[in-house]
Coordinates of C-alpha atoms in Angstrom, one line a residue:
M1 CA 17.4 15.3 -18.2
R2 CA 13.7 16.2 -18.8
I3 CA 11.4 13.8 -16.9
P4 CA 7.6 14.5 -17.1
A5 CA 5.8 15.1 -13.9
S6 CA 3.1 12.6 -12.7
K7 CA -0.5 13.9 -12.2
Y8 CA -1.8 12.3 -9.0
P9 CA -4.4 14.7 -7.5
A10 CA -4.0 15.9 -3.9
E11 CA -7.1 17.3 -2.1
R12 CA -6.3 18.9 1.2
L13 CA -8.4 19.8 4.2
T14 CA -8.0 20.4 7.9
L15 CA -10.6 19.4 10.5
P16 CA -11.5 21.9 13.3
N17 CA -9.5 19.7 15.7
G18 CA -6.3 20.3 13.7
L19 CA -6.0 17.0 11.8
R20 CA -4.7 17.5 8.3
V21 CA -6.1 15.3 5.6
V22 CA -4.8 14.5 2.1
L23 CA -7.1 12.7 -0.3
T24 CA -5.7 11.2 -3.6
P25 CA -8.4 9.5 -5.6
D26 CA -7.5 6.8 -8.2
R27 CA -10.3 4.6 -9.5
A28 CA -8.0 2.3 -11.4
A29 CA -8.5 -0.7 -9.0
P30 CA -10.9 -1.3 -6.0
V31 CA -8.2 -0.8 -3.4
V32 CA -7.4 2.0 -0.9
G33 CA -4.3 2.8 1.1
V34 CA -4.8 4.6 4.4
A35 CA -1.8 6.2 6.3
V36 CA -1.7 8.2 9.5
V37 CA 1.7 9.9 10.2
Y38 CA 2.5 11.5 13.6
D39 CA 5.2 14.1 13.9
V40 CA 7.1 12.2 16.5
G41 CA 10.1 9.9 16.0
I42 CA 13.4 8.8 17.4
R43 CA 14.7 12.4 17.8
S44 CA 11.7 13.2 20.0
E45 CA 12.6 10.7 22.7
P46 CA 13.5 12.3 26.1
Q47 CA 16.8 11.3 27.8
G48 CA 16.3 8.2 29.9
R49 CA 13.7 6.9 27.5
T50 CA 15.7 5.7 24.5
G51 CA 13.6 3.5 22.3
F52 CA 10.3 5.0 23.6
A53 CA 9.0 6.1 20.2
H54 CA 9.3 2.6 18.8
L55 CA 7.9 1.1 22.0
F56 CA 4.9 3.4 21.7
E57 CA 4.3 2.3 18.1
H58 CA 3.9 -1.2 19.5
L59 CA 1.4 0.0 22.2
M60 CA -0.8 1.6 19.5
F61 CA -1.6 -1.9 18.3
Q62 CA -2.7 -3.2 21.8
G63 CA -6.3 -2.1 21.8
S64 CA -8.1 1.2 21.9
E65 CA -11.0 3.0 23.4
S66 CA -13.7 0.8 21.8
L67 CA -11.7 -2.3 20.9
E68 CA -9.9 -5.0 22.8
K69 CA -6.4 -6.2 22.2
L70 CA -5.8 -7.7 18.7
A71 CA -9.2 -6.4 17.4
H72 CA -7.3 -4.1 15.0
F73 CA -5.6 -7.1 13.5
R74 CA -8.8 -9.1 13.1
Y75 CA -10.8 -6.3 11.5
V76 CA -8.2 -5.4 8.9
Q77 CA -7.3 -8.9 8.0
G78 CA -10.9 -10.0 8.1
S79 CA -11.6 -7.4 5.4
G80 CA -8.8 -8.8 3.2
G81 CA -6.4 -6.1 4.1
T82 CA -2.8 -5.7 5.5
F83 CA -1.5 -3.3 8.0
N84 CA 1.7 -2.2 9.9
G85 CA 3.5 0.7 11.5
S86 CA 7.0 1.9 11.6
T87 CA 9.2 4.4 13.6
H88 CA 11.6 6.7 11.9
F89 CA 13.9 9.5 13.0
D90 CA 11.3 12.2 12.4
Y91 CA 7.9 10.5 12.3
T92 CA 5.9 7.4 13.2
D93 CA 3.4 6.0 10.7
Y94 CA 0.5 3.5 10.8
F95 CA -1.1 2.2 7.6
E96 CA -3.5 -0.2 6.0
T97 CA -4.2 -1.5 2.5
L98 CA -7.8 -2.7 2.1
P99 CA -10.5 -3.3 -0.5
S100 CA -12.2 0.0 -1.2
N101 CA -15.4 -1.1 0.4
A102 CA -13.6 -1.4 3.7
L103 CA -12.4 2.3 3.8
E104 CA -14.8 3.2 6.6
R105 CA -13.5 0.3 8.7
A106 CA -9.9 1.6 8.4
L107 CA -10.9 5.1 9.3
F108 CA -12.8 4.0 12.4
L109 CA -9.9 1.9 13.6
E110 CA -7.4 4.7 13.1
A111 CA -9.6 7.3 14.7
D112 CA -10.4 5.1 17.7
R113 CA -6.7 4.6 18.6
M114 CA -6.0 8.3 17.9
R115 CA -8.7 9.1 20.4
A116 CA -7.5 6.7 23.2
P117 CA -5.1 3.7 22.9
R118 CA -5.4 1.1 25.6
L119 CA -2.4 2.0 27.8
T120 CA -2.3 -0.6 30.6
E121 CA 0.5 -2.1 32.8
E122 CA -0.1 -5.5 31.2
N123 CA 0.2 -4.1 27.6
L124 CA 3.3 -2.0 28.5
R125 CA 5.2 -4.9 30.1
N126 CA 4.2 -7.3 27.3
Q127 CA 5.4 -4.9 24.6
V128 CA 8.6 -4.0 26.5
D129 CA 9.4 -7.7 26.3
V130 CA 8.5 -7.8 22.6
V131 CA 10.7 -4.8 21.8
K132 CA 13.6 -6.3 23.8
E133 CA 13.3 -9.5 21.7
E134 CA 13.2 -7.5 18.5
I135 CA 16.5 -5.9 19.6
R136 CA 18.0 -9.3 20.3
V137 CA 16.9 -10.6 16.9
N138 CA 17.7 -7.5 14.8
V139 CA 20.8 -6.1 16.6
L140 CA 22.4 -8.1 19.3
N141 CA 22.3 -11.6 17.7
R142 CA 22.6 -10.7 14.0
P143 CA 25.8 -10.0 12.1
Y144 CA 26.2 -6.3 11.4
G145 CA 23.1 -5.6 13.6
G146 CA 22.3 -1.9 13.7
F147 CA 25.1 -1.2 11.2
P148 CA 25.3 1.6 10.2
W149 CA 22.1 3.3 11.2
L150 CA 22.7 2.9 15.0
R151 CA 26.5 3.1 14.8
L152 CA 27.1 6.2 12.7
P153 CA 24.9 8.9 14.4
P154 CA 26.8 8.8 17.7
V155 CA 30.1 9.3 15.8
M156 CA 28.8 12.2 13.7
F157 CA 26.6 14.0 16.2
D158 CA 27.0 15.3 19.8
T159 CA 23.5 16.0 21.0
F160 CA 21.2 13.3 22.5
P161 CA 18.3 13.7 20.0
N162 CA 20.6 13.0 17.0
A163 CA 23.1 10.6 18.5
H164 CA 21.3 8.2 20.8
D165 CA 20.3 4.6 20.1
G166 CA 16.8 4.7 18.6
Y167 CA 16.1 1.0 19.4
G168 CA 16.7 1.8 23.1
S169 CA 18.6 0.3 26.0
F170 CA 17.0 -2.5 28.0
D171 CA 17.3 -0.4 31.2
D172 CA 15.4 2.5 29.7
L173 CA 12.7 0.3 28.2
E174 CA 12.3 -1.7 31.5
S175 CA 11.9 1.5 33.5
A176 CA 9.2 2.9 31.3
T177 CA 5.8 3.4 33.1
V178 CA 2.2 3.7 32.0
A179 CA 2.4 7.4 33.2
D180 CA 5.3 7.9 30.7
A181 CA 3.2 6.4 27.9
A182 CA 0.2 8.5 28.8
D183 CA 2.4 11.6 28.8
F184 CA 4.0 10.7 25.5
F185 CA 0.5 10.1 23.9
D186 CA -0.8 13.4 25.3
R187 CA 2.2 15.3 24.0
Y188 CA 2.8 13.8 20.6
Y189 CA -0.3 11.9 19.5
A190 CA -2.5 15.0 19.1
C191 CA -4.7 15.7 16.1
G192 CA -2.7 18.8 15.4
N193 CA 0.4 16.7 15.2
A194 CA -0.9 14.2 12.7
V195 CA -1.7 13.8 9.0
L196 CA -4.2 11.3 7.5
A197 CA -3.7 10.4 3.9
I198 CA -6.0 8.2 1.8
S199 CA -5.2 7.1 -1.7
G200 CA -7.1 4.9 -4.2
D201 CA -10.6 4.0 -5.1
F202 CA -13.0 6.4 -3.4
D203 CA -15.2 9.4 -4.1
V204 CA -13.8 12.6 -2.5
A205 CA -17.1 13.9 -1.1
T206 CA -17.9 10.5 0.4
A207 CA -14.4 10.0 1.9
T208 CA -14.5 13.6 3.3
A209 CA -17.8 12.8 5.0
L210 CA -16.4 9.6 6.5
V211 CA -13.3 11.3 7.7
E212 CA -15.4 14.0 9.4
R213 CA -17.7 11.4 10.9
H214 CA -14.9 9.3 12.5
F215 CA -12.2 11.9 13.3
G216 CA -14.2 15.0 13.8
D217 CA -14.9 14.3 17.5
V218 CA -11.4 13.3 18.4
P219 CA -10.5 15.9 21.1
A220 CA -8.4 18.8 19.8
R221 CA -4.9 19.1 21.2
P222 CA -2.3 21.4 19.6
A223 CA 1.0 20.1 18.2
P224 CA 3.9 20.5 20.5
V225 CA 6.6 22.9 19.6
R226 CA 9.3 21.1 17.7
P227 CA 12.8 21.5 19.1
D228 CA 15.7 22.7 17.0
F229 CA 17.8 19.7 16.4
A230 CA 20.5 21.6 14.4
E231 CA 24.2 20.8 15.0
P232 CA 27.3 22.3 13.3
D233 CA 29.1 20.5 10.6
L234 CA 32.2 18.5 11.3
T235 CA 35.5 20.4 11.0
A236 CA 37.7 17.3 11.5
E237 CA 37.3 13.6 10.7
R238 CA 35.8 11.4 13.4
R239 CA 36.5 7.7 13.5
S240 CA 35.3 4.8 15.6
S241 CA 35.4 1.1 15.6
Y242 CA 33.9 -1.9 17.4
E243 CA 34.1 -5.7 17.3
D244 CA 31.1 -7.6 16.0
R245 CA 31.4 -11.1 17.4
L246 CA 29.1 -12.5 14.7
A247 CA 30.3 -10.6 11.6
P248 CA 32.3 -12.8 9.2
L249 CA 33.9 -9.9 7.3
P250 CA 35.1 -6.4 8.2
A251 CA 33.0 -3.5 7.2
V252 CA 33.1 0.3 7.1
A253 CA 30.6 3.1 6.8
A254 CA 31.2 6.8 6.3
A255 CA 28.9 9.8 6.4
W256 CA 29.0 13.4 5.4
R257 CA 26.5 16.1 6.3
V258 CA 24.3 17.3 3.5
P259 CA 22.2 20.5 3.1
D260 CA 18.8 20.8 4.9
P261 CA 16.4 18.6 2.9
I262 CA 13.4 20.8 3.8
N263 CA 14.7 24.4 3.6
D264 CA 17.3 23.8 0.9
L265 CA 15.9 21.1 -1.4
R266 CA 17.7 22.5 -4.4
G267 CA 21.0 22.2 -2.5
Y268 CA 20.1 18.8 -1.1
L269 CA 19.1 17.0 -4.3
P270 CA 22.6 16.8 -5.8
F271 CA 23.8 14.7 -2.9
V272 CA 20.8 12.4 -3.3
V273 CA 21.8 11.9 -6.9
L274 CA 25.5 11.7 -6.1
A275 CA 25.0 8.8 -3.8
E276 CA 23.5 6.8 -6.7
V277 CA 26.2 7.9 -9.1
L278 CA 28.7 6.5 -6.8
T279 CA 27.1 3.2 -5.9
D280 CA 24.0 2.2 -8.0
G281 CA 24.8 -0.6 -10.4
D282 CA 27.9 -2.2 -11.9
A283 CA 28.7 0.9 -13.9
S284 CA 28.7 3.2 -10.9
R285 CA 32.0 4.8 -9.7
L286 CA 32.6 2.8 -6.5
V287 CA 31.2 -0.5 -7.6
E288 CA 33.4 -0.4 -10.8
R289 CA 36.5 0.5 -8.9
L290 CA 36.2 -1.1 -5.4
V291 CA 34.3 -4.3 -6.2
L292 CA 35.1 -5.1 -9.9
R293 CA 38.6 -3.6 -10.3
D294 CA 40.5 -3.3 -7.0
R295 CA 38.4 -6.0 -5.3
S296 CA 39.0 -4.1 -2.0
V297 CA 35.4 -4.6 -1.0
T298 CA 32.8 -7.3 -1.6
S299 CA 29.9 -4.9 -1.8
V300 CA 29.3 -1.1 -1.5
G301 CA 26.1 0.9 -1.2
G302 CA 25.2 4.6 -0.8
Y303 CA 22.1 6.6 0.1
V304 CA 21.0 9.8 1.9
G305 CA 19.4 9.5 5.3
F306 CA 20.5 7.0 7.9
M307 CA 17.5 4.9 7.1
G308 CA 17.8 5.5 3.3
E309 CA 14.7 7.6 3.0
P310 CA 15.9 10.9 1.4
F311 CA 12.4 12.5 1.0
A312 CA 11.2 11.6 4.5
V313 CA 13.8 13.1 6.8
R314 CA 14.7 16.5 8.2
D315 CA 18.0 18.2 9.1
P316 CA 20.5 17.2 10.3
T317 CA 21.1 14.1 8.1
A318 CA 23.9 12.7 5.9
L319 CA 25.1 11.0 2.8
V320 CA 26.1 7.5 3.8
L321 CA 28.4 5.0 2.1
Q322 CA 28.9 1.5 3.5
A323 CA 31.0 -1.4 2.3
H324 CA 31.9 -4.9 3.3
L325 CA 35.5 -6.0 2.9
P326 CA 37.2 -9.3 2.2
P327 CA 39.1 -11.1 5.0
G328 CA 42.0 -8.9 6.0
G329 CA 40.6 -5.9 4.0
D330 CA 42.2 -2.5 4.5
V331 CA 39.6 0.0 5.7
D332 CA 42.0 3.0 5.2
K333 CA 42.6 2.0 1.6
V334 CA 38.9 1.8 0.9
L335 CA 38.3 5.3 2.4
R336 CA 41.2 6.7 0.4
S337 CA 39.7 5.2 -2.8
V338 CA 36.4 6.8 -2.0
E339 CA 38.2 10.1 -1.4
E340 CA 40.0 9.8 -4.8
E341 CA 36.8 9.0 -6.7
C342 CA 35.0 12.0 -5.3
A343 CA 38.0 14.2 -6.0
R344 CA 38.0 12.8 -9.6
I345 CA 34.4 13.8 -10.1
A346 CA 35.1 17.2 -8.6
S347 CA 38.1 17.8 -11.0
D348 CA 37.0 15.9 -14.1
G349 CA 33.2 15.9 -14.1
L350 CA 31.1 12.9 -15.2
A351 CA 31.1 10.6 -18.2
A352 CA 28.8 11.4 -21.1
D353 CA 25.8 9.4 -20.0
E354 CA 26.6 8.9 -16.3
L355 CA 24.2 11.4 -14.9
S356 CA 21.3 10.8 -17.3
R357 CA 21.5 7.0 -16.7
T358 CA 21.4 7.5 -13.0
Q359 CA 18.5 10.0 -13.1
A360 CA 16.4 7.7 -15.3
R361 CA 16.9 4.8 -12.9
M362 CA 16.1 7.0 -9.9
A363 CA 12.9 8.4 -11.5
T364 CA 11.8 4.8 -12.3
H365 CA 12.3 3.8 -8.7
L366 CA 10.4 6.8 -7.4
L367 CA 7.5 6.2 -9.7
R368 CA 7.4 2.5 -8.9
D369 CA 7.3 3.2 -5.2
T370 CA 4.3 5.5 -5.5
D371 CA 2.4 3.4 -8.1
A372 CA 0.8 1.3 -5.3
V373 CA -1.9 3.2 -3.4
L374 CA -0.3 2.7 0.0
G375 CA 3.1 4.0 -1.1
R376 CA 1.4 7.0 -2.5
A377 CA -0.6 7.6 0.7
L378 CA 2.5 7.3 2.9
Q379 CA 4.6 9.6 0.8
M380 CA 2.0 12.2 0.5
A381 CA 1.3 12.1 4.3
V382 CA 5.0 12.7 5.0
L383 CA 5.3 15.4 2.5
E384 CA 2.3 17.2 4.0
Q385 CA 3.7 16.7 7.5
Q386 CA 7.2 17.9 6.8
R387 CA 6.6 20.4 4.0
G388 CA 2.9 21.2 3.8
E389 CA 3.2 20.2 0.1
P390 CA 1.9 16.7 -0.6
E391 CA 1.6 17.4 -4.4
L392 CA 5.5 17.5 -4.4
L393 CA 5.2 13.8 -4.9
N394 CA 4.4 14.6 -8.6
Q395 CA 7.6 16.6 -9.0
L396 CA 10.2 14.6 -7.0
H397 CA 11.4 12.5 -10.0
T398 CA 11.2 15.6 -12.2
L399 CA 13.4 17.6 -9.8
I400 CA 15.9 14.7 -9.8
G401 CA 16.1 15.0 -13.6
E402 CA 16.9 18.7 -13.2
V403 CA 20.0 18.2 -11.2
T404 CA 23.0 19.3 -13.3
E405 CA 26.5 18.0 -13.7
D406 CA 27.9 21.2 -12.1
E407 CA 25.8 20.6 -9.0
I408 CA 27.1 17.0 -8.8
V409 CA 30.7 18.2 -9.2
A410 CA 30.2 20.7 -6.4
A411 CA 28.6 18.1 -4.1
A412 CA 31.4 15.6 -4.7
A413 CA 34.0 18.3 -3.8
Q414 CA 32.4 18.4 -0.3
L415 CA 33.0 14.7 0.5
V416 CA 36.4 15.2 2.0
P417 CA 37.9 13.6 5.1
S418 CA 37.7 16.7 7.3
R419 CA 33.9 16.5 7.1
R420 CA 33.7 12.7 7.4
A421 CA 32.4 10.5 10.2
A422 CA 33.4 6.8 9.9
V423 CA 32.8 3.6 11.8
E424 CA 34.6 0.3 11.3
V425 CA 33.3 -3.1 12.0
I426 CA 36.0 -5.5 13.2
A427 CA 35.0 -9.0 12.2
G428 CA 34.9 -11.2 15.4
G429 CA 33.0 -13.9 13.6
A430 CA 36.0 -14.7 11.4
K431 CA 38.1 -16.0 14.3

């Protein structure tokens, strides 16, 4: 299916201290999006410090070299802007959306905490408590908390970087020290390990001067050597189960390894499309069979990447399918049905409009997500960080449209039980 490319510009520069910068001007509305992405995520955490990447994200909002605690919040919101940060498997991001006349304010704020966040015992202990409460709310005291993104990796993977709990254990969080935080900052929050992206209403020459003014004197530190996180594929099925005392219904998630999203994008894309062919919309394979016909599940979803971000993840990652079942549902039957539908695609191919319909919907979603200046800045920052190719944002939806039926058929043939990791949720809340 032919889908035209978009035409967002991408001006790139690198400061002498190693900071990479991507500028994407768009004068359509007086708004700017600013994103700073650091090449450190859950996989970077050392043993004994689970959850530290996320904890450090919190610490970056607790004041900086020139600003007291909560000043970042006041200055962004006082300008009419919004802000946040998030931790992922392979990166951590910080971002703002502001009126374009507040661009310099955002750059000052990001540069100031890149230079020196306020790492104190008081801030650390306070944010450890905040993160512990977040774990209680989002995982421990929520039905299906952490399912499946926390539950599948330890079934599929063997090494600590890929398999451990990215939210962290209370013991690890409580034992963290200010010295640990300072070491983490020195190692990973270096200019050479970061990308700054700006999108929206600005003049390139003016924005470049502002970037150089505020970031140019941040001390240069090289990026750390990134470890090799590779693991071999599964050669036999792995299964696990656990009881969720709050879950009202049983559930199951299954995952299969996919090609390297960075070094084998052409081999990776068919799996991204296949996940949507299987689960996106009432006409999709698994929704039509499992939900509407067999009624063996109440819902089913599929995506690539444990956090569902196929173009912001490195290898190793997986295609994930998850489903919630009715009371007394048969997990083995559901997995057999998934196997049968994948085998049917592998042997019979796709229906006449099945692929083009899916590709059109995926392209629409990709274009919508990058229509806002912040979505564009974040995506370009990650593409620069992981690929050195921010302009790929203009081609992603086009590349989706170039995936062929033969490639989908070949991908479906690889979703077999011997390559599958699965985790079952036993519904304790139904008792």
